[in-house]
């Protein structure tokens, strides 16, 4: 028997917004595409634990894809692929489009730095016959999450003679790892009564790095000496060299599948490499775009975008001005006609903590890439708030291309808040909106995303560039 749809069902279908699991929309073939895209992403993650490594890996892929270093004295023909490497910590990749540059460019801007523990300038000490590194945390972390997990050490040490030594230790199975110890529960009565913000203090985030004395002697500071001697033999550095180093302690886990159905990815640093990688792949796969298309992988977002490798710096503006000059126009005109997807993550609804979300305006895992009209906190403080016109344009593009998407705010009104690079792009008089992947456990040492959402982010950036 065939049941007739009621008048109200038909009207609902016509008028109401639908929310659907991406798998229902894309089916088996779409899921296979998402799963294979995730493999490339997970490889990228494992090779990119820091902003420097994320830029280096992106550059390797870009060079293999035909990108060459940008020269502001070259008039590039349509289809040319160029890059600007800003100090090895941020990267601009561009494909020259058919249209007059005056009509503006299309930008996807993601960040490649992630919350972590930086070593202090004078980090090494010995206490109770154990050696430690002192740290200063970078970005918004819950400090207690960084104790009792294996850590790796990545970064560079610049010696007095200018030689740059690369450090990358703790990720491979046969390499030693490092750890911040925590208090045993038996003696943690006071700690357990304190707030989660105070249970582990910044100055207790000291990394255990060794415990044997040099030459098996009991002289003062022999454990420290033994460590310094190992570092001298391995890297050729002395204690003073720490003063000119950037060493980052990061979780020593690899990216892995989560769930019996392998639908999710658990990893360190999804925020924001989960948008950086799709934006990178989109520019690599972007052939002959109408508009000149640009992917920016930036540094320093997690500390507020200040610094010359963050987007509060003028490096992106300078590039657009140089590009404009090549084609005989001025940067102001190009920027004012440009459009940008600020590619950053949003907080996925977590049923374990329903109280902080407003379900009708929150993004969900597996519901597609999330458009965030505004970020900020309180009365929309500190946000650029995308215009209805630009939202309309992006919405129509995603629907036309069959890309699964949703919108979301970062939690309930007055519950907290956050920001992205969008406002720094808006500062250049560019139309901009946030678009990115929903994340569970954001800013934890091990974050979770869905493979379908990552794939939809890639398709969104590619559609934006190819338009
Ligand atoms: Mn982010
Ligand atoms: Mn973040």
Coordinates of C-alpha atoms and ligand atoms in Angstrom, one line a residue:
X1 CA 0.0 0.0 0.0
X2 CA 1.3 3.4 -0.9
X3 CA 0.8 6.1 1.7
X4 CA 0.2 9.6 0.5
X5 CA 2.4 12.2 2.0
X6 CA 0.3 14.6 4.1
X7 CA 0.1 18.2 3.2
X8 CA 2.2 19.2 6.2
X9 CA 4.9 16.6 5.4
X10 CA 5.2 18.1 1.9
X11 CA 5.3 21.6 3.2
X12 CA 7.9 20.7 5.9
X13 CA 10.1 19.2 3.2
X14 CA 9.8 22.4 1.2
X15 CA 10.3 24.8 4.1
X16 CA 12.3 23.3 6.9
X17 CA 16.1 22.9 7.1
X18 CA 17.4 19.3 7.0
X19 CA 20.2 17.8 9.1
X20 CA 21.6 14.6 7.8
X21 CA 24.6 12.3 8.4
X22 CA 27.0 12.8 5.5
X23 CA 27.2 9.0 4.9
X24 CA 23.4 9.0 4.0
X25 CA 24.1 11.7 1.3
X26 CA 27.4 10.5 -0.2
X27 CA 26.9 6.7 0.1
X28 CA 29.6 3.9 -0.3
X29 CA 31.6 5.6 -3.0
X30 CA 31.8 8.9 -1.2
X31 CA 32.8 7.2 2.0
X32 CA 35.6 5.4 0.1
X33 CA 36.9 8.8 -1.2
X34 CA 36.8 10.2 2.3
X35 CA 38.7 7.2 3.7
X36 CA 41.5 7.4 1.1
X37 CA 41.8 11.2 1.6
X38 CA 42.1 10.6 5.3
X39 CA 45.1 8.3 4.7
X40 CA 47.1 11.1 3.1
X41 CA 46.0 13.5 5.9
X42 CA 47.2 11.1 8.6
X43 CA 50.6 10.7 6.9
X44 CA 50.9 14.5 6.7
X45 CA 50.0 14.8 10.4
X46 CA 52.7 12.3 11.5
X47 CA 55.3 14.2 9.6
X48 CA 54.1 17.6 10.8
X49 CA 54.2 17.9 14.6
X50 CA 55.3 21.6 14.5
X51 CA 54.6 24.6 12.3
X52 CA 58.1 24.3 10.8
X53 CA 57.5 20.7 9.9
X54 CA 54.0 21.4 8.5
X55 CA 55.5 24.1 6.2
X56 CA 58.3 21.8 5.2
X57 CA 56.0 18.9 4.3
X58 CA 53.7 21.2 2.4
X59 CA 56.6 22.6 0.5
X60 CA 57.8 19.1 -0.5
X61 CA 54.3 18.3 -1.9
X62 CA 54.1 21.7 -3.6
X63 CA 57.5 21.5 -5.3
X64 CA 56.6 18.0 -6.5
X65 CA 53.3 19.5 -7.9
X66 CA 55.2 22.1 -9.9
X67 CA 55.2 25.1 -7.6
X68 CA 58.3 27.4 -7.9
X69 CA 59.5 30.2 -5.6
X70 CA 57.7 33.5 -6.3
X71 CA 59.7 36.2 -8.0
X72 CA 58.1 39.6 -8.0
X73 CA 59.9 40.5 -11.3
X74 CA 58.3 37.8 -13.3
X75 CA 55.0 38.2 -15.2
X76 CA 53.5 34.7 -14.7
X77 CA 51.2 33.2 -17.3
X78 CA 47.9 31.8 -16.3
X79 CA 48.1 28.4 -14.6
X80 CA 51.6 29.2 -13.0
X81 CA 52.1 27.9 -9.5
X82 CA 54.2 29.8 -7.1
X83 CA 55.1 29.8 -3.4
X84 CA 56.4 32.2 -0.8
X85 CA 58.1 30.6 2.2
X86 CA 58.0 33.0 5.2
X87 CA 60.9 32.0 7.4
X88 CA 60.1 28.3 7.2
X89 CA 57.1 28.9 9.5
X90 CA 54.4 30.1 7.2
X91 CA 53.8 29.5 3.5
X92 CA 51.8 31.1 0.7
X93 CA 50.9 28.9 -2.3
X94 CA 49.2 30.5 -5.4
X95 CA 47.9 29.4 -8.8
X96 CA 47.6 32.3 -11.3
X97 CA 44.0 32.5 -12.7
X98 CA 42.5 33.5 -16.0
X99 CA 40.7 36.6 -14.8
X100 CA 42.3 40.0 -14.4
X101 CA 43.9 40.2 -11.0
X102 CA 41.9 43.4 -10.5
X103 CA 38.9 41.2 -9.9
X104 CA 40.5 39.9 -6.8
X105 CA 41.9 36.6 -5.6
X106 CA 40.4 33.6 -3.7
X107 CA 42.2 32.8 -0.4
X108 CA 42.0 29.8 1.9
X109 CA 43.9 30.6 5.2
X110 CA 44.6 27.9 7.7
X111 CA 47.1 27.8 10.6
X112 CA 49.8 25.2 11.1
X113 CA 50.8 25.9 14.7
X114 CA 49.1 23.9 17.5
X115 CA 49.0 24.1 21.3
X116 CA 52.1 22.6 22.8
X117 CA 54.8 23.0 25.5
X118 CA 57.8 25.2 24.4
X119 CA 61.1 24.8 26.2
X120 CA 62.1 27.9 28.2
X121 CA 65.3 29.7 27.0
X122 CA 67.2 28.2 29.9
X123 CA 65.4 24.8 30.3
X124 CA 67.9 22.2 31.7
X125 CA 68.3 21.5 35.4
X126 CA 68.8 18.6 37.8
X127 CA 66.7 18.0 40.9
X128 CA 66.9 15.0 43.2
X129 CA 69.2 13.2 40.8
X130 CA 66.8 13.5 37.9
X131 CA 67.2 15.9 34.9
X132 CA 64.4 18.1 33.6
X133 CA 63.5 20.6 30.9
X134 CA 61.4 23.6 32.1
X135 CA 58.6 24.6 29.7
X136 CA 56.3 27.5 28.9
X137 CA 53.0 26.4 27.4
X138 CA 52.0 27.7 24.0
X139 CA 48.3 28.3 23.2
X140 CA 45.2 27.4 25.2
X141 CA 45.8 24.2 27.0
X142 CA 44.2 22.3 29.9
X143 CA 47.5 21.7 31.8
X144 CA 46.4 18.5 33.5
X145 CA 46.0 16.8 30.1
X146 CA 49.8 17.1 29.4
X147 CA 51.0 15.0 32.4
X148 CA 51.6 11.3 32.2
X149 CA 51.5 11.0 28.4
X150 CA 54.5 10.3 26.2
X151 CA 56.1 13.4 24.7
X152 CA 58.4 13.9 21.7
X153 CA 60.7 16.9 21.2
X154 CA 60.8 18.8 17.9
X155 CA 62.5 22.0 16.8
X156 CA 65.7 23.7 16.0
X157 CA 68.8 24.8 17.9
X158 CA 70.9 27.6 16.4
X159 CA 74.5 27.5 17.5
X160 CA 76.7 30.6 18.0
X161 CA 78.3 30.1 14.6
X162 CA 74.8 30.1 12.9
X163 CA 74.6 26.4 12.3
X164 CA 71.0 25.2 12.7
X165 CA 70.6 21.8 14.3
X166 CA 67.3 20.0 13.8
X167 CA 65.8 18.1 16.7
X168 CA 63.2 15.4 16.1
X169 CA 63.1 12.7 18.8
X170 CA 60.5 10.6 20.5
X171 CA 58.0 9.7 17.7
X172 CA 59.6 6.5 16.4
X173 CA 59.2 3.2 18.2
X174 CA 62.9 2.8 18.9
X175 CA 63.4 6.4 20.1
X176 CA 63.3 7.5 23.8
X177 CA 60.3 9.6 24.8
X178 CA 59.8 12.1 27.6
X179 CA 57.1 12.7 30.2
X180 CA 55.7 15.1 32.8
X181 CA 54.9 13.1 35.9
X182 CA 51.7 13.5 37.9
X183 CA 50.9 12.9 41.6
X184 CA 49.7 9.5 42.7
X185 CA 46.0 9.5 43.8
X186 CA 47.1 8.2 47.2
X187 CA 48.7 11.5 47.9
X188 CA 46.6 13.8 45.8
X189 CA 43.8 14.6 48.3
X190 CA 44.7 18.4 48.1
X191 CA 45.3 18.4 44.4
X192 CA 42.0 16.6 43.8
X193 CA 40.2 19.3 45.8
X194 CA 41.7 22.1 43.8
X195 CA 40.2 23.4 40.5
X196 CA 41.2 21.7 37.2
X197 CA 42.9 25.0 36.3
X198 CA 45.0 24.8 39.4
X199 CA 45.6 21.1 39.9
X200 CA 48.6 21.2 37.6
X201 CA 50.4 24.6 37.6
X202 CA 52.4 26.1 34.7
X203 CA 55.7 25.8 36.7
X204 CA 55.1 22.1 37.3
X205 CA 55.1 21.3 33.6
X206 CA 58.7 20.1 33.8
X207 CA 59.7 17.3 31.5
X208 CA 61.6 14.3 32.8
X209 CA 64.6 13.7 30.5
X210 CA 67.0 11.5 32.4
X211 CA 68.3 10.0 35.7
X212 CA 71.8 8.5 35.4
X213 CA 75.0 10.3 36.5
X214 CA 77.9 11.0 34.2
X215 CA 80.7 8.4 34.6
X216 CA 78.7 6.7 37.4
X217 CA 80.0 9.4 39.8
X218 CA 78.2 11.2 42.6
X219 CA 79.5 14.7 41.9
X220 CA 77.0 17.6 42.0
X221 CA 74.9 17.9 38.9
X222 CA 76.2 14.7 37.3
X223 CA 72.9 13.7 35.9
X224 CA 72.6 17.1 34.2
X225 CA 76.1 16.8 33.0
X226 CA 75.4 13.3 31.6
X227 CA 72.4 14.7 29.7
X228 CA 74.4 17.7 28.4
X229 CA 77.1 15.3 27.3
X230 CA 74.6 13.2 25.4
X231 CA 73.2 16.3 23.7
X232 CA 76.8 17.5 22.9
X233 CA 77.6 14.1 21.3
X234 CA 74.3 13.9 19.4
X235 CA 73.7 17.5 18.4
X236 CA 77.0 19.2 19.0
X237 CA 75.4 21.7 21.4
X238 CA 76.3 23.3 24.7
X239 CA 74.0 24.6 27.4
X240 CA 74.2 28.2 26.1
X241 CA 72.8 27.1 22.7
X242 CA 69.3 26.6 24.3
X243 CA 69.2 30.4 24.4
X244 CA 68.8 30.4 20.6
X245 CA 66.5 27.5 20.1
X246 CA 62.9 26.7 19.5
X247 CA 62.2 23.3 21.0
X248 CA 58.6 22.1 21.3
X249 CA 57.4 19.2 23.4
X250 CA 54.5 17.6 21.6
X251 CA 52.5 14.3 22.2
X252 CA 54.4 11.3 20.9
X253 CA 51.3 9.6 19.5
X254 CA 50.7 8.9 15.8
X255 CA 47.4 9.6 14.1
X256 CA 45.1 6.6 14.1
X257 CA 41.7 5.4 13.3
X258 CA 39.1 5.7 16.0
X259 CA 36.0 3.5 16.4
X260 CA 35.2 -0.1 15.3
X261 CA 34.0 1.5 12.0
X262 CA 37.2 3.5 11.6
X263 CA 35.1 6.5 10.9
X264 CA 37.1 9.0 13.0
X265 CA 40.7 10.1 13.2
X266 CA 42.4 10.6 16.6
X267 CA 45.6 12.7 16.5
X268 CA 47.6 15.6 18.0
X269 CA 47.3 18.9 16.1
X270 CA 44.0 18.5 14.2
X271 CA 43.5 22.2 15.1
X272 CA 44.3 23.4 12.5
X273 CA 46.2 21.0 10.3
X274 CA 42.8 19.4 9.6
X275 CA 42.0 22.5 7.6
X276 CA 45.6 23.2 6.5
X277 CA 45.9 19.8 4.7
X278 CA 42.6 20.1 2.8
X279 CA 43.5 23.7 1.9
X280 CA 46.9 22.5 0.7
X281 CA 45.6 19.6 -1.3
X282 CA 43.0 21.9 -2.9
X283 CA 45.6 24.4 -4.1
X284 CA 47.8 21.5 -5.4
X285 CA 44.8 20.0 -7.3
X286 CA 43.6 23.4 -8.5
X287 CA 44.2 23.6 -12.3
X288 CA 43.5 26.7 -14.4
X289 CA 41.2 28.5 -12.0
X290 CA 39.3 31.6 -13.1
X291 CA 40.5 33.7 -10.1
X292 CA 44.0 33.6 -8.9
X293 CA 43.8 31.2 -5.9
X294 CA 45.9 31.3 -2.8
X295 CA 46.4 29.0 0.2
X296 CA 48.0 30.5 3.2
X297 CA 49.4 28.2 5.9
X298 CA 50.2 30.5 8.8
X299 CA 51.9 30.4 12.1
X300 CA 51.1 31.9 15.5
X301 CA 47.3 31.7 15.4
X302 CA 47.1 29.9 18.8
X303 CA 48.8 32.8 20.5
X304 CA 46.9 35.6 18.8
X305 CA 48.5 35.8 15.3
X306 CA 51.1 38.3 16.5
X307 CA 54.7 37.9 15.2
X308 CA 56.0 38.2 11.7
X309 CA 55.0 34.6 10.7
X310 CA 51.4 35.1 12.0
X311 CA 48.6 36.8 10.0
X312 CA 48.7 40.0 12.0
X313 CA 52.0 40.5 10.1
X314 CA 51.9 42.0 6.6
X315 CA 53.4 39.1 4.8
X316 CA 50.2 38.1 3.0
X317 CA 49.4 41.8 2.1
X318 CA 52.9 42.2 0.7
X319 CA 52.5 39.2 -1.5
X320 CA 49.2 40.4 -2.9
X321 CA 50.8 43.9 -3.5
X322 CA 53.7 42.3 -5.3
X323 CA 51.3 40.2 -7.4
X324 CA 49.2 43.3 -8.2
X325 CA 52.3 45.3 -9.3
X326 CA 53.3 42.5 -11.7
X327 CA 50.0 42.9 -13.5
X328 CA 50.1 46.7 -13.4
X329 CA 47.5 47.3 -10.8
X330 CA 47.5 48.2 -7.1
X331 CA 47.2 45.9 -4.1
X332 CA 44.3 47.9 -2.6
X333 CA 42.1 47.1 -5.5
X334 CA 43.0 43.5 -5.6
X335 CA 42.4 43.0 -1.9
X336 CA 39.1 44.9 -1.9
X337 CA 37.8 42.5 -4.5
X338 CA 39.2 39.4 -2.9
X339 CA 37.4 36.7 -1.0
X340 CA 38.6 34.3 1.7
X341 CA 37.7 31.2 3.5
X342 CA 39.3 31.4 6.9
X343 CA 40.0 27.7 7.3
X344 CA 39.7 26.8 11.0
X345 CA 38.0 24.3 13.2
X346 CA 34.9 24.6 15.3
X347 CA 33.8 22.7 18.4
X348 CA 31.7 19.7 17.5
X349 CA 28.8 18.9 19.7
X350 CA 29.8 16.6 22.5
X351 CA 27.0 14.6 24.1
X352 CA 29.1 14.2 27.2
X353 CA 29.0 17.9 27.8
X354 CA 25.6 19.1 26.4
X355 CA 25.4 22.0 28.8
X356 CA 27.9 24.2 27.0
X357 CA 26.3 23.9 23.5
X358 CA 23.2 25.4 22.0
X359 CA 22.1 22.4 19.8
X360 CA 20.3 24.5 17.2
X361 CA 23.5 26.4 16.4
X362 CA 26.2 23.9 16.9
X363 CA 28.1 21.8 14.4
X364 CA 28.0 18.0 14.6
X365 CA 30.5 15.3 13.7
X366 CA 29.7 13.8 10.3
X367 CA 27.4 16.6 9.2
X368 CA 29.9 18.2 6.9
X369 CA 32.2 21.2 6.8
X370 CA 31.1 23.9 9.2
X371 CA 30.6 27.5 8.3
X372 CA 31.0 29.8 11.2
X373 CA 29.5 33.2 10.5
X374 CA 31.2 34.8 13.5
X375 CA 33.4 33.8 16.4
X376 CA 34.4 36.1 19.3
X377 CA 32.9 36.2 22.8
X378 CA 30.2 38.1 24.7
X379 CA 28.4 40.5 22.4
X380 CA 30.3 39.2 19.3
X381 CA 33.4 40.9 20.7
X382 CA 36.5 40.4 18.6
X383 CA 35.0 38.9 15.5
X384 CA 34.7 40.0 11.9
X385 CA 31.1 38.6 11.4
X386 CA 30.7 37.6 7.7
X387 CA 28.0 39.5 5.7
X388 CA 24.7 37.9 4.7
X389 CA 25.8 38.5 1.1
X390 CA 29.0 36.5 1.4
X391 CA 27.3 33.8 3.5
X392 CA 24.8 33.6 0.7
X393 CA 27.5 33.2 -2.0
X394 CA 29.3 30.4 -0.1
X395 CA 26.1 28.6 0.7
X396 CA 25.0 28.6 -2.9
X397 CA 28.5 27.4 -4.0
X398 CA 28.5 24.5 -1.6
X399 CA 25.0 23.4 -2.5
X400 CA 25.7 23.7 -6.2
X401 CA 28.8 21.4 -5.8
X402 CA 26.9 18.9 -3.6
X403 CA 29.2 19.5 -0.6
X404 CA 27.8 18.6 2.8
X405 CA 27.9 21.5 5.1
X406 CA 26.4 22.9 8.3
X407 CA 26.8 26.0 10.5
X408 CA 27.8 26.3 14.1
X409 CA 28.6 28.8 16.8
X410 CA 31.4 28.1 19.3
X411 CA 29.1 27.1 22.3
X412 CA 26.3 28.9 24.0
X413 CA 26.1 32.7 24.2
X414 CA 28.3 33.9 27.1
X415 CA 29.7 30.4 27.7
X416 CA 33.2 31.4 26.5
X417 CA 34.4 32.0 23.0
X418 CA 37.4 32.1 20.7
X419 CA 38.8 33.6 17.5
X420 CA 40.5 32.8 14.2
X421 CA 42.6 34.5 11.6
X422 CA 39.3 35.8 9.9
X423 CA 39.6 39.3 11.5
X424 CA 43.1 39.8 10.3
X425 CA 42.0 38.9 6.7
X426 CA 39.0 41.2 7.1
X427 CA 41.4 44.0 8.1
X428 CA 42.7 43.8 4.5
X429 CA 39.1 44.7 3.3
X430 CA 38.7 41.1 2.1
X431 CA 35.3 39.3 2.4
X432 CA 35.9 36.5 4.7
X433 CA 34.0 33.7 6.6
X434 CA 35.3 30.8 8.7
X435 CA 34.9 27.4 7.2
X436 CA 36.4 24.3 8.7
X437 CA 36.1 20.9 10.3
X438 CA 34.2 20.1 13.6
X439 CA 36.6 18.8 16.3
X440 CA 36.0 16.8 19.5
X441 CA 38.4 17.4 22.5
X442 CA 39.8 20.5 20.7
X443 CA 43.2 21.6 22.0
X444 CA 43.7 18.3 23.9
X445 CA 46.9 16.4 23.2
X446 CA 44.7 14.0 21.3
X447 CA 41.8 15.5 19.3
X448 CA 39.1 13.7 17.2
X449 CA 37.6 14.5 13.8
X450 CA 35.5 12.6 11.3
X451 CA 36.9 11.5 8.0
X452 CA 33.8 12.7 6.0
X453 CA 34.1 16.2 7.4
X454 CA 37.8 16.4 6.5
X455 CA 37.0 15.3 2.9
X456 CA 34.2 17.9 2.7
X457 CA 36.6 20.6 3.7
X458 CA 38.9 19.6 0.8
X459 CA 36.0 19.7 -1.6
X460 CA 34.8 23.1 -0.3
X461 CA 38.2 24.7 -0.8
X462 CA 38.6 23.1 -4.2
X463 CA 35.2 24.4 -5.3
X464 CA 36.0 27.9 -3.9
X465 CA 39.2 28.0 -6.0
X466 CA 37.8 26.5 -9.2
X467 CA 34.8 28.8 -9.3
Ligands
LIG1 MN1 42.4 26.9 15.1
LIG2 MN1 43.0 26.5 18.3

